[in-house]
Each structure stands twice: as C-alpha cells, then as structure tokens.
Short mmCIF file of N, CA and C in Angstrom, two decimals:
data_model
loop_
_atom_site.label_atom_id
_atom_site.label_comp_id
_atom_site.label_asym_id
_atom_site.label_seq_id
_atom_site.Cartn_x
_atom_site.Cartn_y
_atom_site.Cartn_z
N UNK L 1 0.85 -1.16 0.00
CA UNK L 1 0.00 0.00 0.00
C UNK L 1 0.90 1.23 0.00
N UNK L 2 0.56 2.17 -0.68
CA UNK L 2 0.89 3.66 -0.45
C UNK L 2 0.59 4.92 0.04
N UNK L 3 1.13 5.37 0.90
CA UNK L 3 0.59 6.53 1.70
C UNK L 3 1.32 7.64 1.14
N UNK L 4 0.37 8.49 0.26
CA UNK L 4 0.76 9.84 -0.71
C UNK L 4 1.72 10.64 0.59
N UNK L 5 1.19 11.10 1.63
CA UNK L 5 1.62 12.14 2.59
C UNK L 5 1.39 11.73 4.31
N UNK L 6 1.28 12.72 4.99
CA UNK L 6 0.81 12.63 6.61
C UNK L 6 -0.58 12.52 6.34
N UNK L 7 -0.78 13.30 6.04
CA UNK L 7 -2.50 12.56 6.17
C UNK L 7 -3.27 11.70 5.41
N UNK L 8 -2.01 10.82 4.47
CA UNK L 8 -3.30 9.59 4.36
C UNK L 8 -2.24 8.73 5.28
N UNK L 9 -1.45 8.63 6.12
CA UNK L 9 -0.95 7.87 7.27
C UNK L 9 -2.17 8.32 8.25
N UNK L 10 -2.57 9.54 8.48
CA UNK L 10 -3.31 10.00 9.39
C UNK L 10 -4.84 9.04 9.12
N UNK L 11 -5.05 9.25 7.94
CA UNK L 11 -6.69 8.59 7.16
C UNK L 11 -6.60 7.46 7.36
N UNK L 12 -5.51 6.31 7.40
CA UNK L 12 -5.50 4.80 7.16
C UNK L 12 -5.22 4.61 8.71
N UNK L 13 -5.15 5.20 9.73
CA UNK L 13 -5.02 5.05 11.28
C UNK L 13 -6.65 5.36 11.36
N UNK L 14 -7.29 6.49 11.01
CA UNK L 14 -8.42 6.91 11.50
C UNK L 14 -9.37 5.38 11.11
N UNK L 15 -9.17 4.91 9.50
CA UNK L 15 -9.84 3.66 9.21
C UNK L 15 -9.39 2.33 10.26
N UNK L 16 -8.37 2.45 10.66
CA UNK L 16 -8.24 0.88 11.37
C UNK L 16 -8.34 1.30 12.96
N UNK L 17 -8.83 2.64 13.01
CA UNK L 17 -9.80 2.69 14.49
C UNK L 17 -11.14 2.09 14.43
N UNK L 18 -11.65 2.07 13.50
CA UNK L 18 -12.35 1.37 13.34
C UNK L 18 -12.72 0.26 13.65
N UNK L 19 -11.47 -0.96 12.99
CA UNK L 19 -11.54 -2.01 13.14
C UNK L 19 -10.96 -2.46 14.61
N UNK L 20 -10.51 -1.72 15.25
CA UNK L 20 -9.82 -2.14 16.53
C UNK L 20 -11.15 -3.18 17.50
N UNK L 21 -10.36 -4.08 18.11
CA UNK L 21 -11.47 -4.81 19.11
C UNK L 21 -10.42 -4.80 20.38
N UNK L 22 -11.26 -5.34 21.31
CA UNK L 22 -10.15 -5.28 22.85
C UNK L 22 -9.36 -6.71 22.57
N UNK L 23 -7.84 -6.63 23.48
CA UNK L 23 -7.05 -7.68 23.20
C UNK L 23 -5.97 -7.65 21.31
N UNK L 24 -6.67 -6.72 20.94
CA UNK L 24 -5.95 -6.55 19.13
C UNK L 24 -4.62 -5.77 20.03
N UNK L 25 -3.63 -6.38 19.20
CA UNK L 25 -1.98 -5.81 18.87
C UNK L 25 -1.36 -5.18 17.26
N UNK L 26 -1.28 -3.79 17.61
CA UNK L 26 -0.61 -3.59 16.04
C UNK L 26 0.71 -2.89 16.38
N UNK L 27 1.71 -3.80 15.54
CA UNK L 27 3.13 -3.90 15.78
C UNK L 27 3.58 -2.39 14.17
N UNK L 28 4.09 -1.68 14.99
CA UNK L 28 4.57 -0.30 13.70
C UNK L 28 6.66 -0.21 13.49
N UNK L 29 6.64 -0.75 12.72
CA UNK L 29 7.64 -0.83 12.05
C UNK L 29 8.38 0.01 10.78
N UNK L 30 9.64 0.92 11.43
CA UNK L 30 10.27 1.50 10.18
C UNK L 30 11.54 2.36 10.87
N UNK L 31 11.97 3.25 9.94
CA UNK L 31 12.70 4.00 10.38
C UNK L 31 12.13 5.22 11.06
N UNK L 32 13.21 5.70 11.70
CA UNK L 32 12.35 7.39 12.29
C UNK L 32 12.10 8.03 11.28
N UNK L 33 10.83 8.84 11.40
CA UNK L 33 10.18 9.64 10.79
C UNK L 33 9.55 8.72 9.82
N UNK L 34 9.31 7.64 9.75
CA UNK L 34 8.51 7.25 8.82
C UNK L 34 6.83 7.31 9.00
N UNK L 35 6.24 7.72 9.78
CA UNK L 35 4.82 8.07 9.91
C UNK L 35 4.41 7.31 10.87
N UNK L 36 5.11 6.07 11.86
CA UNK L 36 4.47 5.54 12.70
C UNK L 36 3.50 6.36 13.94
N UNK L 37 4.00 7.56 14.23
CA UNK L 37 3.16 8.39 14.90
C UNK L 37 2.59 8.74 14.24
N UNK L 38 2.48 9.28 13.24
CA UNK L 38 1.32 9.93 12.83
C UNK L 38 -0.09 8.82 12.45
N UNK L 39 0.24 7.76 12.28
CA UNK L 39 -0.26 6.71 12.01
C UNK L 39 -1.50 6.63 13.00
N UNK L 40 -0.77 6.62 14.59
CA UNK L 40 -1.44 6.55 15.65
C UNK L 40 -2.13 7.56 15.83
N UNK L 41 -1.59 9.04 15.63
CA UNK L 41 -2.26 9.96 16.00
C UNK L 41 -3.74 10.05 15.19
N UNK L 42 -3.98 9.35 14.07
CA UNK L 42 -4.87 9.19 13.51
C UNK L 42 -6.11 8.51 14.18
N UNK L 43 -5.39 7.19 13.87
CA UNK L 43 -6.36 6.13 15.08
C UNK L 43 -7.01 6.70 16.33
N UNK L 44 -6.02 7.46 16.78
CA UNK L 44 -6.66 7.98 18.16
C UNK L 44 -7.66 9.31 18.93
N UNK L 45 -7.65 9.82 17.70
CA UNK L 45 -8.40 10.79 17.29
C UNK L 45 -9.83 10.56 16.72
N UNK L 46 -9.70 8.92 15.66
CA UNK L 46 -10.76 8.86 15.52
C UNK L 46 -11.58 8.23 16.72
N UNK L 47 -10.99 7.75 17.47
CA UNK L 47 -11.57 7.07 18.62
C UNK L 47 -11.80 8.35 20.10
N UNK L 48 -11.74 9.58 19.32
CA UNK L 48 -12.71 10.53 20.44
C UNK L 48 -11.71 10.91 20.91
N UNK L 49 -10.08 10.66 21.23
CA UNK L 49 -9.01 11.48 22.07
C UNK L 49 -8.57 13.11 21.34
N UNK L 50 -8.96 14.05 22.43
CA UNK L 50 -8.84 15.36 21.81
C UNK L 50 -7.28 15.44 22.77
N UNK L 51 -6.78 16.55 21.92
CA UNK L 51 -4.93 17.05 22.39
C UNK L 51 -4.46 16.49 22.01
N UNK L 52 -2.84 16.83 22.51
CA UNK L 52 -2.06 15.93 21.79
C UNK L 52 -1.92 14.78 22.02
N UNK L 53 -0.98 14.41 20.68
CA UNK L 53 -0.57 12.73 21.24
C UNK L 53 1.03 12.67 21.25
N UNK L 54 1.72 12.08 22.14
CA UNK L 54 2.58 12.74 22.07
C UNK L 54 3.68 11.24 21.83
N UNK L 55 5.02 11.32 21.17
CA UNK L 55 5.06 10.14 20.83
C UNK L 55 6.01 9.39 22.28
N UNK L 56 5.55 8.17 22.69
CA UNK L 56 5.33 7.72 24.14
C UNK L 56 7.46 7.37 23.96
N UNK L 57 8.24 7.70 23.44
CA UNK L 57 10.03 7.37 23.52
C UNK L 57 10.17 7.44 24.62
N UNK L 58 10.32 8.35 25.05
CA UNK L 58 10.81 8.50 27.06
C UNK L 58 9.96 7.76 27.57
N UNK L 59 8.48 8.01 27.60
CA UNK L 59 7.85 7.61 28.79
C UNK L 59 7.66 5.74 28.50
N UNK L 60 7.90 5.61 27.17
CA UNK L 60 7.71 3.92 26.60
C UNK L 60 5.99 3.48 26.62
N UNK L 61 5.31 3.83 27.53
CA UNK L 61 4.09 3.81 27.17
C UNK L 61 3.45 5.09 27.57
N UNK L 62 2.22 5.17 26.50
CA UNK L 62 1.64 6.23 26.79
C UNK L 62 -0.18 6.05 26.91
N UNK L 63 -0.96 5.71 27.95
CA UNK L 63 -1.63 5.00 28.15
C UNK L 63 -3.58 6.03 27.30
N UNK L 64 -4.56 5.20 26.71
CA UNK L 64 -5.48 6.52 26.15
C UNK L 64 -6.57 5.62 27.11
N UNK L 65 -7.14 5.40 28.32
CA UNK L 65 -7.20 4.31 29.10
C UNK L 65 -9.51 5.12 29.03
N UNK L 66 -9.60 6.09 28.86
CA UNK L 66 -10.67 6.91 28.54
C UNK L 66 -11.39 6.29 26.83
N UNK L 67 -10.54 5.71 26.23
CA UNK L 67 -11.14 5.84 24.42
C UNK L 67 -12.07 4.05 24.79
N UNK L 68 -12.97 3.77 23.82
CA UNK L 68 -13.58 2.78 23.58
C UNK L 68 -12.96 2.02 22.43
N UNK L 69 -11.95 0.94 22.25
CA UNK L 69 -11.78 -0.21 23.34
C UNK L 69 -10.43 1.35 23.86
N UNK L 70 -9.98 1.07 25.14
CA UNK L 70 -8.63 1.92 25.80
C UNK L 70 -7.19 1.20 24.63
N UNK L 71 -6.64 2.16 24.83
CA UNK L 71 -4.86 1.93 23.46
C UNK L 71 -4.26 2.59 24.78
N UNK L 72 -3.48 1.44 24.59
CA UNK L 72 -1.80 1.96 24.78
C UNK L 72 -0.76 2.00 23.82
N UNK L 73 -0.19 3.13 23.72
CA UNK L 73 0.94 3.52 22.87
C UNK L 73 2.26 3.18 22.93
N UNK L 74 2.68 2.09 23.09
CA UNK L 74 4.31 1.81 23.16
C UNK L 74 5.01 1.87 22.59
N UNK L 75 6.36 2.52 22.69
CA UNK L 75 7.44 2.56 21.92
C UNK L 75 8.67 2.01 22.79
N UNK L 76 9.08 1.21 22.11
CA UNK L 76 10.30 0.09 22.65
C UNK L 76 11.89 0.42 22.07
N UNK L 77 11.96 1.95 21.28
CA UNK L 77 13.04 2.47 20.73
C UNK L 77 14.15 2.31 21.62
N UNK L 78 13.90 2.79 22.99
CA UNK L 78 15.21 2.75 24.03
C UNK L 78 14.98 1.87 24.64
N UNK L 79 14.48 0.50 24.78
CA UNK L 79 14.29 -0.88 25.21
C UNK L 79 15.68 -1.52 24.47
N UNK L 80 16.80 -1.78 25.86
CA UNK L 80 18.23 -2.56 25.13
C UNK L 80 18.06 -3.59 26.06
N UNK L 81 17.55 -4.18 26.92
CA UNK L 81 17.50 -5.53 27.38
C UNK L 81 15.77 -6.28 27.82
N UNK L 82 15.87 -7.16 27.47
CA UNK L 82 14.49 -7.63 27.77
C UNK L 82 13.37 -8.07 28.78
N UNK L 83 14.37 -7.33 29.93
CA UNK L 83 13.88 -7.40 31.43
C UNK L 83 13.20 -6.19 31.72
N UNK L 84 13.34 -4.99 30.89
CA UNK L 84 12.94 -3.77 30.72
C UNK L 84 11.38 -3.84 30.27
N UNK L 85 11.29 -4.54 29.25
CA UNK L 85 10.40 -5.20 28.20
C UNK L 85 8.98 -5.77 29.76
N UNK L 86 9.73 -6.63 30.41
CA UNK L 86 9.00 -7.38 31.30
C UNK L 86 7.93 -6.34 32.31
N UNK L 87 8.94 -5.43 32.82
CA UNK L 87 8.62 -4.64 33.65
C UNK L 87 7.35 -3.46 32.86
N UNK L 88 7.34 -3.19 31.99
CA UNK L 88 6.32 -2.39 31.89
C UNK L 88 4.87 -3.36 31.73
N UNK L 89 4.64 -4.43 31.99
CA UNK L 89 3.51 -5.30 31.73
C UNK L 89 2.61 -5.12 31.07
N UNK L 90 2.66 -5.46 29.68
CA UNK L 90 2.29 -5.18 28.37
C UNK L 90 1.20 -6.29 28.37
N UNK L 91 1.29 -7.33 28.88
CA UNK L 91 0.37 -8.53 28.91
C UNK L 91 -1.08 -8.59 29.33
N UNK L 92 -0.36 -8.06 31.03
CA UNK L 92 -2.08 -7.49 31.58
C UNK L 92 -2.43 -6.59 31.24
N UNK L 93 -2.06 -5.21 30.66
CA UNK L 93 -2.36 -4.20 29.81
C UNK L 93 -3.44 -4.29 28.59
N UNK L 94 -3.32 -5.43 27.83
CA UNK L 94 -4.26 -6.06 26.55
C UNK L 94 -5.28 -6.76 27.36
N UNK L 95 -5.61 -6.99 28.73
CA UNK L 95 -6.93 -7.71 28.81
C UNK L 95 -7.80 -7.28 28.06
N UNK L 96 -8.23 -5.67 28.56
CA UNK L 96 -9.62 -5.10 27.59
C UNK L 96 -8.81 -4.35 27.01
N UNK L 97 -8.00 -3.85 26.60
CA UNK L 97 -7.62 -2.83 25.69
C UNK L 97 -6.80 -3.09 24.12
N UNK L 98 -6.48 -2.48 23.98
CA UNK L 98 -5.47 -2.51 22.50
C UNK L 98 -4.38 -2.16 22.53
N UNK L 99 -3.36 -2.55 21.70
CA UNK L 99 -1.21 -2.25 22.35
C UNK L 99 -0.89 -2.08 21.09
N UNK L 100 -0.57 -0.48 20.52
CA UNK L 100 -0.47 -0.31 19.65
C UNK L 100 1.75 -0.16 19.48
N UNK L 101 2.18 -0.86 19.31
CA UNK L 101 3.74 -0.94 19.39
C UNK L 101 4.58 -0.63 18.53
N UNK L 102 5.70 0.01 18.82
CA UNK L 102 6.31 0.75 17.97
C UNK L 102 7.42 0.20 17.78
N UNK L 103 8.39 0.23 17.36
CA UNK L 103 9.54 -0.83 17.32
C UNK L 103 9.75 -1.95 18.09
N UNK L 104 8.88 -2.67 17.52
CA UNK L 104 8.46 -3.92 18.06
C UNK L 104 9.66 -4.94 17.89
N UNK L 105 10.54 -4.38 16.79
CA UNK L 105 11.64 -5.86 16.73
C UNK L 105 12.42 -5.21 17.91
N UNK L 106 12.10 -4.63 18.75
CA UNK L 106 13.49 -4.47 20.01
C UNK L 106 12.68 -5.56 21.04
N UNK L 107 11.52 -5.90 20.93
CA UNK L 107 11.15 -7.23 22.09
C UNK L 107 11.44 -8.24 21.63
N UNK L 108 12.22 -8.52 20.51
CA UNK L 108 12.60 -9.68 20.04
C UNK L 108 11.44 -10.68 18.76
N UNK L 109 12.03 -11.31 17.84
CA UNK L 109 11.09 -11.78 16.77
C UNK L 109 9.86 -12.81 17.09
N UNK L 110 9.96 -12.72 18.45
CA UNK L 110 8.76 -14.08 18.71
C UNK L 110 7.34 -13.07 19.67
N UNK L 111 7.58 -12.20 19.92
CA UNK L 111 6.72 -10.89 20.70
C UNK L 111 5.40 -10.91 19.45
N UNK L 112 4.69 -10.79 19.90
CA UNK L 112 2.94 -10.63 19.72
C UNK L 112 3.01 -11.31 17.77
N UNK L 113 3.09 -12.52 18.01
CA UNK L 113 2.71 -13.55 16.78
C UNK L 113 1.48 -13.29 15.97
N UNK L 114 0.78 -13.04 17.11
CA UNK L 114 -0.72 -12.53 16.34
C UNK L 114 -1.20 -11.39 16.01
N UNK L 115 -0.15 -10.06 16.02
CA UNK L 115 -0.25 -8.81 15.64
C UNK L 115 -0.28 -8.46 14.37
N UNK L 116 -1.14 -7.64 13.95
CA UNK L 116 -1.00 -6.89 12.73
C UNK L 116 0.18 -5.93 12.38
N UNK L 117 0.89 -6.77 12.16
CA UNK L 117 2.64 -6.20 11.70
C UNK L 117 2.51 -5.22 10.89
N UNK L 118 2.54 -3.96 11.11
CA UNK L 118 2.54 -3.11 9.97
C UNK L 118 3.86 -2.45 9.59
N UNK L 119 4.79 -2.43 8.50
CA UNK L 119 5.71 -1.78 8.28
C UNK L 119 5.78 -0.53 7.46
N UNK L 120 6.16 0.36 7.57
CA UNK L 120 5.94 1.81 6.55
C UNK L 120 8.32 2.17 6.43
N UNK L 121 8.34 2.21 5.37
CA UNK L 121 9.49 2.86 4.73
C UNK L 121 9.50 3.98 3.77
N UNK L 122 10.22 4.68 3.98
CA UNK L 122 9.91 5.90 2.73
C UNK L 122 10.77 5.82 1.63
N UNK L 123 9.86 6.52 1.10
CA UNK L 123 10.19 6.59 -0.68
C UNK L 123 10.65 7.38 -1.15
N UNK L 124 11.51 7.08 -2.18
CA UNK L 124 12.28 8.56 -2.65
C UNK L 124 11.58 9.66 -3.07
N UNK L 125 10.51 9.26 -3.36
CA UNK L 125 9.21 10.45 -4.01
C UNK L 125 8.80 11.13 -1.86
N UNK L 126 9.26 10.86 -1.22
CA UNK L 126 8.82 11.19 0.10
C UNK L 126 7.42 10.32 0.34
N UNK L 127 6.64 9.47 -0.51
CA UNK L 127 5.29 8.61 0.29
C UNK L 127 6.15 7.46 1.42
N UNK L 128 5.27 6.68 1.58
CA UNK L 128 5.63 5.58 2.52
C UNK L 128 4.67 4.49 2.28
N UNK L 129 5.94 3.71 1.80
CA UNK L 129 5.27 1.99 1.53
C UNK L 129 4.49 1.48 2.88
N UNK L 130 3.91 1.54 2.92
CA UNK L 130 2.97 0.31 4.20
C UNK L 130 3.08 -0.88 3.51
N UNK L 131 3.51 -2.31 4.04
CA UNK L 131 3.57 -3.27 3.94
C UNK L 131 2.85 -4.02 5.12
N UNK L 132 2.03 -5.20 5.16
CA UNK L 132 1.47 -5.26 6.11
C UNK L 132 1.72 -7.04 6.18
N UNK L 133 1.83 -7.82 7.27
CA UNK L 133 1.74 -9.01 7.94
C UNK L 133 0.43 -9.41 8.69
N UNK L 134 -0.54 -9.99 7.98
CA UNK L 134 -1.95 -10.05 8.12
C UNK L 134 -2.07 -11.77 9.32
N UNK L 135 -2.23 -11.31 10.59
CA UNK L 135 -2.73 -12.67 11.38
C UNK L 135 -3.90 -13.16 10.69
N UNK L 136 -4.70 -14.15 11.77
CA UNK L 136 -6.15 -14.58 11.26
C UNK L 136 -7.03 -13.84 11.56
N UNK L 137 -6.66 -13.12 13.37
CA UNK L 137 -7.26 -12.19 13.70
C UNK L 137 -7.65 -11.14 12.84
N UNK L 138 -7.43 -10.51 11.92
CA UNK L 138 -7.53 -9.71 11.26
C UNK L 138 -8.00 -10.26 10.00
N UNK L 139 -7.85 -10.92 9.86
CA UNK L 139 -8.54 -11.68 8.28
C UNK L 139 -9.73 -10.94 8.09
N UNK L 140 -10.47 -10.61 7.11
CA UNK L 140 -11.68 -9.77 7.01
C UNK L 140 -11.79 -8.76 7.14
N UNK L 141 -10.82 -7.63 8.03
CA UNK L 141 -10.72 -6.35 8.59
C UNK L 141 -9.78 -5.69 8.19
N UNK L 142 -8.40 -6.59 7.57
CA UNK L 142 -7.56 -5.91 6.88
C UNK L 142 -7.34 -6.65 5.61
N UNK L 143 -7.64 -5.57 4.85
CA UNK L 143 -6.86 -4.00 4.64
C UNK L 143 -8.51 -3.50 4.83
N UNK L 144 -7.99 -2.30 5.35
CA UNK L 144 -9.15 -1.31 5.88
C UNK L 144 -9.87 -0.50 4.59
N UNK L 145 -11.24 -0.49 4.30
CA UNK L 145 -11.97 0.13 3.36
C UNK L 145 -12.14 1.46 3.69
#
C-alpha cells in the first residue's frame, strides 16, 4: 500500500480505528520519521481522544485508558534488554484494551505472533510503503476500506 503524505498515514489510522477490538496488537515498524506516529495519531483521534498525542520514547508507554476499546501507545526504541520489556507489563495491559507498538523488533522476533505487523518505509518520491503481515485475527478487517 501507499501513503501519498501525513494525512493519508493520518486517514488509514483513522480507518483501522475502526476495526480495533479489545485484546488486538498492532506492531509499527520502520525507520524514524517514517509516519508511525502519525499513524497513531490518527487512530486515536478517531476514537474521540482530543490534544495531543505525544510520541510515548521516554515515557515507553503512553496510556489513552478513557477511548472505547482503551490503546496503549508503546514505543520500545530505548528498550536494550528484555527485562525492561518485562517490567512495563504489556500482557495485563491487553486484557480489555489494544497495544499499539512501535519498534516492536526491540522485544525480540517471537513478541505478539498474532499482531497486525505493519511496516511503513519511505520513498524517494517522500510517500511511505505500508507493507502489512496479516494474522487470522484480522482476516476480514484488513486491509481497511
């Protein structure tokens, strides 16, 4: 898939707010600046969060615990050992909610199997390839209309 600019990263987050259910994982994959925030900031907006969103690096999660199903925002950029990983408890976090993750290959290649892997890279024209890793969970729901 291709995302012309920020706001169809922004438009294709607002569509897969949509599809979000409680317990869903979407894993965001790329380089910096490739739109993974903005991605979110989409999603989360369409799901009723007014202000900013701010992107969760320092704080590693950034919790929207108010939206219908609740998102948490993780970013695992400064995650260098996997005991770090443990301690923010990402597990009981997904009972009712959604774990939307940001450099997900720093928890290692076996971390949320059943996530909607999404990868975005940019293009020399400046868009961004979205490439996507479709579970079963998602079968029917992605790619977003």
């Amino acid at each position: 898939m291709r995302l012309a600019d920020e706001r169809a990263a922004s438009g294709l987050g607002r569509k897969l707010a949509a599809l979000l259910e409680p317990r869903d994982v979407i894993t965001l994959s790329g380089p910096l600046s490739a739109g993974k925030t903005t991605l979110v900031r989409g999603m989360l907006e369409a799901l009723g969060h007014k202000g900013e969103v701010p992107s969760p690096s320092f704080a590693l999660v950034q919790p929207y615990e108010a939206l219908k199903p609740p998102v948490w925002h993780v970013d695992l950029y400064r995650i260098k050992n996997m005991s770090e990983l443990d301690e923010l408890g990402l597990e009981d976090i997904r009972e009712d909610g959604v774990l939307i993750v940001e450099w997900p290959e720093h928890a290692g290649p076996d971390a949320w199997p059943e996530a909607l892997a999404l990868s975005l890279e940019v293009a020399e024209d400046g868009s961004r390839a979205l490439t996507a890793k479709v579970p079963a969970s998602w079968e029917g729901r992605w790619p977003p209309r």
